[in-house]
């Protein structure tokens, strides 16, 4: 258990919580929520889901060349992932011009499919997709210490949920294989679905962007309980971590810090405030460099 | 098992499905969804939740007499449950004038509470609430044969969810006690929640009316699976029953028919189309009069 974690204050705090204070919480209330991008799997140089979307947009340009002179299709056709990464970074810095173009493209990329067809596309993507610099299958880009943490908490009566800004139906086909978390415990962003002729089909209408203050709302929707353990890595996880910390009973909020340029990535953009609050509020911080013996399996 | 069910084609169909065809479905995919009002508990002469809302509206008139001359507060203060019942019936018949007034009152009735405070109000209501004509606690207004069916399906590897037009957070505090269904498996209508200062508070903004075509969408959101068993009783359940029936594997769709004026109620308003489709599509029908040995525990 927790074999990939160095002995130190963070590992000690996890053990003290799970084997100590949490034992006073009824097992059915031992709900743990985990962000996904940057918390359970690698989110750099770009979100894995972005690759899934860009591939589709490039396909769409192939089928309809009139798309080729506007964003995000121009960048997709050129394989210019930098444009996409910039759009996301600017969003974190308060400039939403790029992400709005991107969102429109994202929303229509896989619209009109039945939910089952969409799942097949996701499975096909993960069967072949490889991380551009780590050179490992995307399904092997989950953090080994976090997978151990999931198993460890389960072993102590917790029920784990993912609560991610990533697409709910993008994650579901692989979360059981990667994390032991089944589809019904995956919370994420979603587009509206239309029901007709017995089937649900994806639309291009956004439903939830499961980030920031939306995360605790969707967690409540799905669980009907306030979590007692939460792990995140970015500013978009702050409210989820606060919701967890503000319960009347014992709780633990954990922030993963990306500070390992050698084995993974070293960045704080989009995480500054989360790390600052962790410092002032006594939340645990998992430093990839200091706390993790290995990053990947 | 199923001791409150008379031997007959409906009981036989349930057993043939659960102990036959469903055995070829992986246990994690044995998802069963149940409507609540009129399927698991009594919905006449008015929805139980309406009593919860009317009591609150009467309190609100007491605190602010300026409300007393408009609907739905006028009816609430006068204890005129007929006005509320009419609004719902007219809604089923296509006239939404009353239900719109009602909805606005409903939405603001419990707004501004933390989700935990709201749950306490619900618990207090159920601790005291009694059915007006059956003269039994609301928590004893669940149908015994359906509670047996829930246990029976669980015993055959199914996971049960509620998918109701009733309020998600109105049902959650009692569903485990009444049906063995925990909060994370209760899907229902909801108002928006606001996150601030670590807490989630109810708003007066509608989020989902979990009825008709919305039901399969919310079921997918919550489970990520297409159910293989569904039970409902009204036209608002048709799409959920169709979604279940349209899967590629074995499935069972069941409609509860209220035809027992002596022991419960006899009505088809709001259920005409569901019963008609059941007839033409070979869905099972549970007649309260013919199939159920007893209605309540």
Coordinates of C-alpha atoms in Angstrom, one line a residue:
Chain A
X1 CA 0.0 0.0 0.0
X2 CA 1.3 3.5 -1.0
X3 CA 4.5 1.9 -2.0
X4 CA 5.2 4.6 -4.5
X5 CA 5.0 7.3 -1.8
X6 CA 8.1 8.4 0.0
X7 CA 7.8 8.5 3.8
X8 CA 7.2 12.1 4.7
X9 CA 4.5 14.4 6.0
X10 CA 2.1 14.0 3.1
X11 CA 2.1 10.2 3.2
X12 CA 1.9 10.3 7.0
X13 CA -1.1 12.7 6.8
X14 CA -2.9 10.4 4.4
X15 CA -2.4 7.4 6.7
X16 CA -3.3 9.3 9.8
X17 CA -6.5 10.4 8.1
X18 CA -7.6 7.1 6.5
X19 CA -6.6 4.9 9.5
X20 CA -7.5 7.5 12.1
X21 CA -10.1 10.2 11.9
X22 CA -12.0 8.7 9.0
X23 CA -12.8 5.6 11.0
X24 CA -15.3 7.7 12.9
X25 CA -17.2 8.4 9.7
X26 CA -19.8 5.8 8.6
X27 CA -18.5 3.9 5.6
X28 CA -21.3 5.0 3.3
X29 CA -20.2 8.6 4.0
X30 CA -16.5 8.0 3.2
X31 CA -16.8 9.6 -0.2
X32 CA -13.5 10.6 -1.9
X33 CA -13.4 12.8 -5.0
X34 CA -10.6 13.2 -7.4
X35 CA -9.9 15.6 -10.2
X36 CA -8.6 13.8 -13.3
X37 CA -6.4 16.0 -15.5
X38 CA -3.2 16.7 -13.6
X39 CA -4.4 14.8 -10.6
X40 CA -4.9 11.2 -11.8
X41 CA -3.3 11.5 -15.2
X42 CA -0.9 13.7 -17.1
X43 CA -2.4 16.9 -18.5
X44 CA 0.7 18.3 -20.3
X45 CA 1.7 19.4 -22.9
X46 CA -2.1 19.4 -23.5
X47 CA -5.2 17.7 -22.2
X48 CA -5.4 14.1 -23.5
X49 CA -9.0 14.9 -24.5
X50 CA -7.7 17.7 -26.7
X51 CA -5.9 15.1 -28.9
X52 CA -9.2 13.2 -29.2
X53 CA -10.9 16.5 -30.3
X54 CA -8.1 17.7 -32.6
X55 CA -8.0 14.4 -34.4
X56 CA -11.7 14.7 -35.1
X57 CA -11.4 18.3 -36.2
X58 CA -8.7 17.4 -38.7
X59 CA -11.0 14.7 -40.0
X60 CA -13.8 17.3 -40.3
X61 CA -11.5 19.6 -42.3
X62 CA -10.8 16.7 -44.6
X63 CA -14.5 16.1 -45.1
X64 CA -15.3 19.8 -45.5
X65 CA -12.4 21.9 -46.7
X66 CA -14.4 25.1 -46.2
X67 CA -13.6 24.8 -42.5
X68 CA -9.8 25.1 -43.2
X69 CA -9.5 28.8 -42.9
X70 CA -11.0 29.3 -39.5
X71 CA -10.1 28.3 -35.9
X72 CA -9.9 25.9 -34.4
X73 CA -9.9 23.8 -37.6
X74 CA -6.9 25.7 -39.1
X75 CA -4.8 24.7 -36.1
X76 CA -6.2 21.2 -36.1
X77 CA -5.4 20.6 -39.8
X78 CA -1.9 22.0 -39.3
X79 CA -1.4 19.9 -36.2
X80 CA -0.7 23.1 -34.3
X81 CA -1.3 21.9 -30.8
X82 CA 0.3 25.1 -29.5
X83 CA -2.7 27.1 -30.5
X84 CA -4.9 24.9 -28.4
X85 CA -2.6 25.0 -25.4
X86 CA -2.4 28.8 -25.6
X87 CA -6.2 29.0 -25.7
X88 CA -6.4 27.0 -22.4
X89 CA -3.6 28.9 -20.8
X90 CA -5.1 32.3 -21.7
X91 CA -8.4 31.1 -20.2
X92 CA -6.6 30.5 -16.9
X93 CA -5.3 34.0 -17.2
X94 CA -8.7 35.5 -17.9
X95 CA -8.7 35.8 -21.7
X96 CA -11.5 33.6 -23.1
X97 CA -11.3 34.6 -26.8
X98 CA -9.5 31.4 -27.9
X99 CA -11.3 29.0 -25.6
X100 CA -14.7 30.2 -27.0
X101 CA -13.7 29.3 -30.5
X102 CA -12.3 26.1 -29.2
X103 CA -15.4 25.3 -27.2
X104 CA -17.6 25.7 -30.3
X105 CA -15.4 23.3 -32.2
X106 CA -15.2 20.9 -29.3
X107 CA -19.0 20.8 -28.9
X108 CA -19.7 20.0 -32.5
X109 CA -16.8 17.6 -33.0
X110 CA -18.7 14.5 -31.8
X111 CA -22.3 15.7 -32.0
X112 CA -25.0 13.5 -33.4
X113 CA -23.7 10.2 -32.2
X114 CA -25.5 7.8 -29.9
X115 CA -23.9 7.6 -26.5
X116 CA -22.8 4.1 -27.4
X117 CA -21.2 5.2 -30.7
X118 CA -19.4 7.9 -28.8
X119 CA -18.1 5.4 -26.3
X120 CA -16.7 3.3 -29.2
X121 CA -14.9 6.3 -30.6
X122 CA -13.3 6.9 -27.2
X123 CA -12.3 3.3 -26.9
X124 CA -10.7 3.4 -30.4
X125 CA -8.8 6.5 -29.5
X126 CA -7.4 5.1 -26.3
X127 CA -6.5 1.8 -28.0
X128 CA -4.1 3.7 -30.2
X129 CA -3.3 7.0 -28.5
X130 CA 0.1 7.7 -27.3
X131 CA 1.5 10.6 -25.2
X132 CA 3.6 12.8 -27.6
X133 CA 6.6 13.2 -25.3
X134 CA 6.3 10.5 -22.7
X135 CA 6.0 8.0 -25.5
X136 CA 3.7 5.7 -23.6
X137 CA 0.1 4.8 -24.2
X138 CA -2.4 7.3 -22.8
X139 CA -3.8 4.6 -20.7
X140 CA -0.4 4.3 -19.1
X141 CA -0.3 8.0 -18.3
X142 CA -2.0 7.7 -14.9
X143 CA 0.0 8.4 -11.9
X144 CA 1.0 5.2 -10.1
X145 CA 1.0 6.8 -6.6
X146 CA -2.5 8.1 -7.1
X147 CA -3.8 4.8 -8.4
X148 CA -2.3 3.3 -5.2
X149 CA -4.1 6.0 -3.2
X150 CA -7.4 5.0 -4.8
X151 CA -6.9 1.4 -3.9
X152 CA -5.7 2.3 -0.4
X153 CA -8.8 4.5 0.3
X154 CA -11.0 1.7 -1.0
X155 CA -9.3 -0.7 1.3
X156 CA -10.3 1.6 4.1
X157 CA -14.0 1.7 3.2
X158 CA -14.0 4.8 0.9
X159 CA -15.9 5.1 -2.3
X160 CA -14.0 7.0 -5.0
X161 CA -15.5 9.3 -7.6
X162 CA -13.8 11.3 -10.3
X163 CA -14.9 15.0 -10.5
X164 CA -13.2 16.4 -13.5
X165 CA -13.5 19.3 -15.9
X166 CA -12.8 16.7 -18.6
X167 CA -15.6 15.1 -20.5
X168 CA -17.8 12.7 -18.5
X169 CA -18.3 10.4 -21.5
X170 CA -14.6 10.8 -22.6
X171 CA -13.3 9.4 -19.3
X172 CA -15.9 6.7 -18.7
X173 CA -14.7 4.1 -21.1
X174 CA -11.2 4.0 -19.5
X175 CA -11.6 4.9 -15.8
X176 CA -12.4 1.4 -14.6
X177 CA -9.4 -0.1 -16.4
X178 CA -7.1 2.7 -15.2
X179 CA -8.4 3.6 -11.8
X180 CA -11.0 1.0 -10.8
X181 CA -13.7 3.7 -11.0
X182 CA -16.8 2.6 -12.8
X183 CA -18.9 4.9 -15.2
X184 CA -21.5 5.7 -12.5
X185 CA -18.8 7.3 -10.4
X186 CA -17.4 9.5 -13.1
X187 CA -18.5 13.2 -12.9
X188 CA -17.4 15.5 -15.6
X189 CA -18.3 18.1 -18.2
X190 CA -21.1 17.2 -20.6
X191 CA -23.0 18.3 -23.7
X192 CA -26.7 18.0 -23.8
X193 CA -28.2 14.7 -25.0
X194 CA -31.3 14.3 -27.2
X195 CA -33.6 11.4 -26.8
X196 CA -35.4 10.1 -29.9
X197 CA -36.3 6.6 -31.2
X198 CA -35.1 4.9 -28.1
X199 CA -31.6 6.4 -28.2
X200 CA -29.6 9.2 -26.7
X201 CA -27.5 11.3 -29.1
X202 CA -24.9 13.9 -28.4
X203 CA -25.7 17.5 -29.3
X204 CA -23.5 20.6 -29.7
X205 CA -25.1 22.3 -26.8
X206 CA -23.0 22.6 -23.6
X207 CA -24.6 21.3 -20.5
X208 CA -22.0 21.6 -17.7
X209 CA -18.4 22.8 -17.6
X210 CA -17.6 20.8 -14.5
X211 CA -15.0 23.2 -13.1
X212 CA -14.7 25.6 -10.2
X213 CA -17.9 26.2 -8.2
X214 CA -19.7 23.8 -10.6
X215 CA -17.7 20.8 -9.2
X216 CA -19.3 20.8 -5.7
X217 CA -22.8 21.2 -7.3
X218 CA -22.3 18.2 -9.5
X219 CA -20.7 16.2 -6.7
X220 CA -23.8 16.8 -4.6
X221 CA -26.0 15.9 -7.6
X222 CA -24.3 12.6 -8.1
X223 CA -23.5 11.6 -4.5
X224 CA -26.0 13.4 -2.2
X225 CA -23.1 13.5 0.3
X226 CA -20.3 15.9 1.2
X227 CA -17.0 14.3 0.4
X228 CA -14.5 13.8 3.2
X229 CA -11.5 13.4 1.0
X230 CA -10.7 15.5 -2.1
X231 CA -7.7 15.7 -4.4
X232 CA -7.0 18.2 -7.1
X233 CA -4.2 20.1 -8.7
X234 CA -5.5 23.4 -10.2
X235 CA -7.5 26.5 -9.4
X236 CA -10.5 24.8 -10.8
X237 CA -10.4 22.3 -7.9
X238 CA -10.5 24.9 -5.2
X239 CA -14.2 24.9 -4.6
X240 CA -14.3 21.1 -4.5
X241 CA -11.5 21.1 -1.9
X242 CA -13.2 23.8 0.1
X243 CA -16.6 22.0 0.1
X244 CA -14.8 19.0 1.4
X245 CA -12.9 20.9 4.0
X246 CA -16.0 22.8 5.3
X247 CA -17.8 19.7 6.5
X248 CA -18.5 19.3 10.2
X249 CA -16.6 16.0 10.5
X250 CA -13.0 15.0 9.7
X251 CA -11.8 15.7 6.2
X252 CA -8.7 15.8 4.0
X253 CA -8.0 18.1 1.1
X254 CA -4.9 17.3 -1.0
X255 CA -3.2 19.3 -3.8
X256 CA -0.9 17.6 -6.3
X257 CA 2.1 19.9 -7.1
X258 CA 3.7 19.5 -10.5
X259 CA 7.4 20.2 -9.7
X260 CA 9.2 17.4 -11.5
X261 CA 10.5 18.6 -14.9
X262 CA 12.6 15.5 -15.2
X263 CA 10.1 12.7 -14.7
X264 CA 6.9 14.6 -15.7
X265 CA 6.4 18.4 -15.9
X266 CA 7.1 21.5 -13.8
X267 CA 4.4 24.1 -13.9
X268 CA 2.2 26.2 -11.6
X269 CA 0.2 28.2 -14.2
X270 CA -3.5 27.6 -13.3
X271 CA -2.5 26.2 -9.9
X272 CA -1.2 29.3 -8.1
X273 CA -4.2 30.0 -6.1
X274 CA -4.9 26.4 -5.2
X275 CA -1.3 26.0 -3.9
X276 CA -1.5 29.3 -2.0
X277 CA -4.8 28.3 -0.3
X278 CA -3.3 24.9 0.5
X279 CA -0.5 26.7 2.3
X280 CA -2.7 29.0 4.3
X281 CA -5.4 26.4 5.1
X282 CA -3.2 23.5 6.0
X283 CA -4.3 21.3 3.1
X284 CA -1.8 18.5 2.2
X285 CA 0.4 19.0 -0.8
X286 CA 1.8 16.0 -2.8
X287 CA 5.0 17.1 -4.5
X288 CA 5.7 14.9 -7.4
X289 CA 9.4 15.4 -7.0
X290 CA 9.6 14.9 -3.2
X291 CA 6.7 12.6 -2.4
X292 CA 6.5 10.2 -5.3
X293 CA 9.1 7.5 -5.7
X294 CA 7.9 6.8 -9.2
X295 CA 5.4 8.7 -11.4
X296 CA 4.2 6.0 -13.7
X297 CA 3.8 2.2 -13.6
Chain B
X1 CA -39.2 -13.4 -2.5
X2 CA -42.1 -11.6 -4.4
X3 CA -44.4 -13.0 -1.7
X4 CA -46.9 -10.1 -2.2
X5 CA -47.2 -10.9 -5.9
X6 CA -50.0 -13.2 -7.1
X7 CA -48.9 -15.9 -9.4
X8 CA -49.7 -14.8 -12.9
X9 CA -48.1 -13.6 -16.2
X10 CA -46.5 -10.5 -14.7
X11 CA -44.8 -12.2 -11.8
X12 CA -43.8 -15.0 -14.2
X13 CA -42.3 -12.5 -16.6
X14 CA -40.2 -10.8 -13.8
X15 CA -38.8 -14.2 -12.7
X16 CA -38.2 -15.3 -16.3
X17 CA -36.3 -12.1 -16.9
X18 CA -34.2 -11.9 -13.7
X19 CA -33.4 -15.6 -13.5
X20 CA -33.2 -16.1 -17.2
X21 CA -32.2 -13.6 -19.9
X22 CA -30.6 -11.1 -17.4
X23 CA -28.1 -13.8 -16.3
X24 CA -26.3 -13.2 -19.7
X25 CA -25.8 -9.5 -18.8
X26 CA -22.6 -8.7 -16.8
X27 CA -23.7 -7.9 -13.2
X28 CA -22.3 -4.3 -13.5
X29 CA -24.7 -3.7 -16.4
X30 CA -27.7 -5.0 -14.6
X31 CA -29.0 -1.5 -13.9
X32 CA -32.7 -1.1 -12.9
X33 CA -34.5 2.2 -12.8
X34 CA -37.7 3.0 -10.9
X35 CA -40.0 5.9 -11.1
X36 CA -41.1 6.9 -7.6
X37 CA -44.5 8.7 -7.5
X38 CA -47.1 6.1 -8.3
X39 CA -44.5 3.4 -8.9
X40 CA -42.8 3.0 -5.6
X41 CA -45.0 5.1 -3.3
X42 CA -48.6 6.4 -3.4
X43 CA -49.1 9.6 -5.4
X44 CA -52.8 10.2 -4.7
X45 CA -54.7 12.3 -3.8
X46 CA -51.6 14.5 -4.4
X47 CA -47.9 14.1 -4.6
X48 CA -46.4 13.6 -1.1
X49 CA -43.9 16.4 -2.0
X50 CA -46.8 18.7 -2.6
X51 CA -47.7 18.4 1.1
X52 CA -44.1 19.3 2.0
X53 CA -44.3 22.4 -0.3
X54 CA -47.8 23.5 0.7
X55 CA -46.9 23.4 4.4
X56 CA -44.0 25.6 3.7
X57 CA -46.0 28.0 1.6
X58 CA -48.6 28.3 4.4
X59 CA -45.7 29.2 6.7
X60 CA -44.5 31.8 4.2
X61 CA -48.0 33.4 4.1
X62 CA -47.9 33.5 7.9
X63 CA -44.6 35.4 7.8
X64 CA -45.6 37.6 4.9
X65 CA -49.3 38.2 4.6
X66 CA -48.9 40.2 1.4
X67 CA -48.6 36.7 -0.3
X68 CA -52.1 35.8 0.8
X69 CA -54.0 37.1 -2.2
X70 CA -52.1 35.3 -4.9
X71 CA -51.6 31.7 -6.0
X72 CA -50.3 29.3 -5.0
X73 CA -50.1 30.9 -1.6
X74 CA -53.9 31.6 -1.4
X75 CA -54.6 27.9 -1.9
X76 CA -51.8 26.9 0.5
X77 CA -53.1 29.2 3.3
X78 CA -56.6 27.9 2.8
X79 CA -55.4 24.3 2.8
X80 CA -57.0 24.0 -0.7
X81 CA -55.1 21.0 -2.0
X82 CA -57.6 20.6 -4.8
X83 CA -56.1 23.7 -6.5
X84 CA -52.8 22.0 -6.5
X85 CA -54.1 18.7 -7.7
X86 CA -55.9 20.5 -10.5
X87 CA -52.8 22.3 -11.6
X88 CA -51.0 19.0 -12.0
X89 CA -53.9 17.3 -13.8
X90 CA -54.3 20.2 -16.2
X91 CA -50.5 19.9 -16.9
X92 CA -51.0 16.3 -18.0
X93 CA -53.8 17.6 -20.2
X94 CA -51.7 20.2 -21.8
X95 CA -52.7 23.3 -19.8
X96 CA -49.6 24.7 -18.0
X97 CA -51.2 27.9 -16.5
X98 CA -51.6 26.5 -13.0
X99 CA -48.4 24.5 -12.9
X100 CA -46.3 27.6 -13.8
X101 CA -47.6 29.5 -10.8
X102 CA -47.1 26.4 -8.7
X103 CA -43.6 25.9 -10.0
X104 CA -42.6 29.5 -9.1
X105 CA -43.9 28.9 -5.6
X106 CA -42.3 25.5 -5.3
X107 CA -38.9 26.8 -6.4
X108 CA -38.8 29.6 -3.9
X109 CA -40.4 27.6 -1.0
X110 CA -37.1 26.1 0.2
X111 CA -34.5 28.4 -1.4
X112 CA -31.6 29.7 0.5
X113 CA -31.0 26.7 2.6
X114 CA -27.7 24.7 2.8
X115 CA -28.2 21.2 1.3
X116 CA -27.8 19.9 4.8
X117 CA -30.5 22.2 6.3
X118 CA -32.8 21.2 3.5
X119 CA -32.3 17.5 4.3
X120 CA -33.2 18.3 7.9
X121 CA -36.5 19.9 6.8
X122 CA -37.3 16.8 4.8
X123 CA -36.5 14.5 7.6
X124 CA -38.7 16.5 10.0
X125 CA -41.5 16.4 7.4
X126 CA -41.3 12.6 7.1
X127 CA -41.0 12.1 10.8
X128 CA -44.5 13.6 11.3
X129 CA -46.2 13.4 7.9
X130 CA -49.2 11.2 7.4
X131 CA -51.2 10.3 4.3
X132 CA -54.5 12.2 4.4
X133 CA -56.8 9.3 3.5
X134 CA -54.7 6.1 4.0
X135 CA -54.0 7.4 7.5
X136 CA -50.5 5.9 7.6
X137 CA -47.1 7.6 7.9
X138 CA -45.9 8.7 4.5
X139 CA -42.9 6.5 5.1
X140 CA -45.3 3.6 5.1
X141 CA -46.9 4.6 1.8
X142 CA -44.4 2.6 -0.3
X143 CA -45.8 -0.4 -2.1
X144 CA -44.8 -3.6 -0.5
X145 CA -44.7 -5.6 -3.8
X146 CA -42.3 -3.1 -5.3
X147 CA -40.1 -3.1 -2.2
X148 CA -39.9 -6.9 -2.6
X149 CA -39.1 -6.4 -6.3
X150 CA -36.2 -4.1 -5.4
X151 CA -34.8 -6.7 -3.0
X152 CA -35.4 -9.5 -5.5
X153 CA -33.6 -7.8 -8.3
X154 CA -30.7 -6.9 -5.9
X155 CA -30.6 -10.6 -5.0
X156 CA -30.0 -11.3 -8.7
X157 CA -27.2 -8.9 -9.1
X158 CA -29.1 -5.8 -10.1
X159 CA -28.3 -2.2 -9.0
X160 CA -31.4 -0.2 -8.4
X161 CA -31.8 3.5 -9.1
X162 CA -34.8 5.8 -8.6
X163 CA -35.4 8.1 -11.6
X164 CA -38.3 10.3 -10.6
X165 CA -39.9 13.6 -11.5
X166 CA -40.0 14.2 -7.7
X167 CA -37.3 16.3 -6.1
X168 CA -33.9 14.6 -5.9
X169 CA -33.2 16.1 -2.5
X170 CA -36.7 15.5 -1.3
X171 CA -36.5 11.8 -1.8
X172 CA -32.9 11.2 -0.7
X173 CA -33.4 11.4 3.1
X174 CA -35.9 8.5 3.1
X175 CA -35.1 6.3 0.1
X176 CA -32.6 4.1 2.0
X177 CA -35.0 3.5 4.8
X178 CA -37.9 2.8 2.5
X179 CA -36.3 1.1 -0.5
X180 CA -32.7 0.3 0.4
X181 CA -31.6 2.9 -2.3
X182 CA -28.9 5.2 -1.1
X183 CA -28.7 8.9 -2.0
X184 CA -26.1 8.4 -4.8
X185 CA -28.7 6.3 -6.6
X186 CA -31.5 8.8 -6.4
X187 CA -32.1 10.7 -9.7
X188 CA -34.8 13.4 -9.6
X189 CA -35.8 17.0 -10.3
X190 CA -33.5 19.7 -8.9
X191 CA -33.1 23.4 -8.4
X192 CA -29.7 25.0 -9.0
X193 CA -27.3 25.1 -6.1
X194 CA -25.0 28.0 -5.3
X195 CA -21.6 27.4 -3.8
X196 CA -20.2 30.0 -1.4
X197 CA -18.2 29.9 1.8
X198 CA -17.7 26.2 1.6
X199 CA -21.4 25.4 1.4
X200 CA -24.0 24.6 -1.2
X201 CA -27.3 26.5 -0.9
X202 CA -30.6 25.9 -2.8
X203 CA -31.7 28.6 -5.2
X204 CA -35.1 29.3 -6.8
X205 CA -33.7 28.5 -10.3
X206 CA -35.0 25.3 -11.8
X207 CA -32.3 23.0 -13.0
X208 CA -33.9 19.8 -14.2
X209 CA -37.5 18.6 -14.4
X210 CA -36.7 15.0 -14.5
X211 CA -39.7 13.8 -16.5
X212 CA -40.3 12.5 -20.0
X213 CA -37.3 12.7 -22.3
X214 CA -35.2 14.2 -19.6
X215 CA -35.3 10.9 -17.6
X216 CA -33.1 8.9 -20.0
X217 CA -30.7 11.8 -20.2
X218 CA -30.3 12.1 -16.4
X219 CA -30.1 8.3 -16.1
X220 CA -27.2 8.3 -18.5
X221 CA -25.6 11.2 -16.7
X222 CA -25.7 9.3 -13.4
X223 CA -25.1 5.7 -14.5
X224 CA -23.2 5.8 -17.8
X225 CA -25.2 2.7 -18.7
X226 CA -28.4 1.9 -20.4
X227 CA -30.7 0.2 -17.9
X228 CA -32.0 -3.3 -18.6
X229 CA -35.0 -3.0 -16.3
X230 CA -37.3 0.0 -15.9
X231 CA -40.6 0.4 -14.0
X232 CA -42.9 3.4 -14.2
X233 CA -46.6 4.2 -14.1
X234 CA -47.2 7.4 -16.1
X235 CA -46.7 9.1 -19.4
X236 CA -43.7 10.8 -18.0
X237 CA -42.0 7.4 -17.8
X238 CA -42.5 6.5 -21.4
X239 CA -39.0 7.6 -22.6
X240 CA -37.3 5.9 -19.7
X241 CA -39.1 2.7 -20.6
X242 CA -38.3 3.1 -24.3
X243 CA -34.7 3.8 -23.6
X244 CA -34.5 0.6 -21.6
X245 CA -36.4 -1.5 -24.2
X246 CA -34.3 -0.2 -27.1
X247 CA -31.0 -1.7 -25.8
X248 CA -29.3 -4.4 -27.8
X249 CA -29.5 -7.0 -25.1
X250 CA -32.3 -8.4 -22.9
X251 CA -34.5 -5.9 -21.1
X252 CA -37.8 -5.6 -19.3
X253 CA -40.1 -2.6 -19.1
X254 CA -42.9 -2.6 -16.5
X255 CA -45.9 -0.3 -16.0
X256 CA -47.8 -0.2 -12.7
X257 CA -51.5 0.1 -13.3
X258 CA -53.6 1.9 -10.6
X259 CA -56.9 0.0 -10.8
X260 CA -57.6 -0.7 -7.1
X261 CA -60.1 1.8 -5.8
X262 CA -60.6 -0.2 -2.7
X263 CA -57.1 -0.7 -1.5
X264 CA -55.4 2.3 -3.1
X265 CA -56.7 4.4 -6.0
X266 CA -58.1 3.8 -9.5
X267 CA -57.0 6.3 -12.1
X268 CA -55.5 6.4 -15.6
X269 CA -55.3 10.2 -16.1
X270 CA -51.7 10.9 -17.0
X271 CA -51.0 7.2 -17.7
X272 CA -53.2 6.6 -20.8
X273 CA -50.3 6.7 -23.3
X274 CA -47.9 4.6 -21.2
X275 CA -50.6 1.9 -20.8
X276 CA -51.3 2.0 -24.5
X277 CA -47.7 1.6 -25.5
X278 CA -47.3 -1.2 -22.9
X279 CA -50.1 -3.0 -24.7
X280 CA -48.7 -2.5 -28.2
X281 CA -45.1 -3.2 -27.3
X282 CA -45.5 -6.1 -25.0
X283 CA -44.3 -4.3 -21.9
X284 CA -45.3 -6.0 -18.6
X285 CA -48.2 -4.4 -16.7
X286 CA -48.6 -4.8 -12.9
X287 CA -52.2 -4.5 -12.0
X288 CA -52.5 -3.5 -8.4
X289 CA -55.8 -5.3 -8.2
X290 CA -54.8 -8.5 -9.9
X291 CA -51.1 -8.8 -9.3
X292 CA -50.6 -7.6 -5.8
X293 CA -51.8 -9.6 -2.8
X294 CA -51.2 -6.6 -0.6
X295 CA -50.4 -3.0 -1.3
X296 CA -48.7 -1.9 1.8
X297 CA -46.7 -3.5 4.6

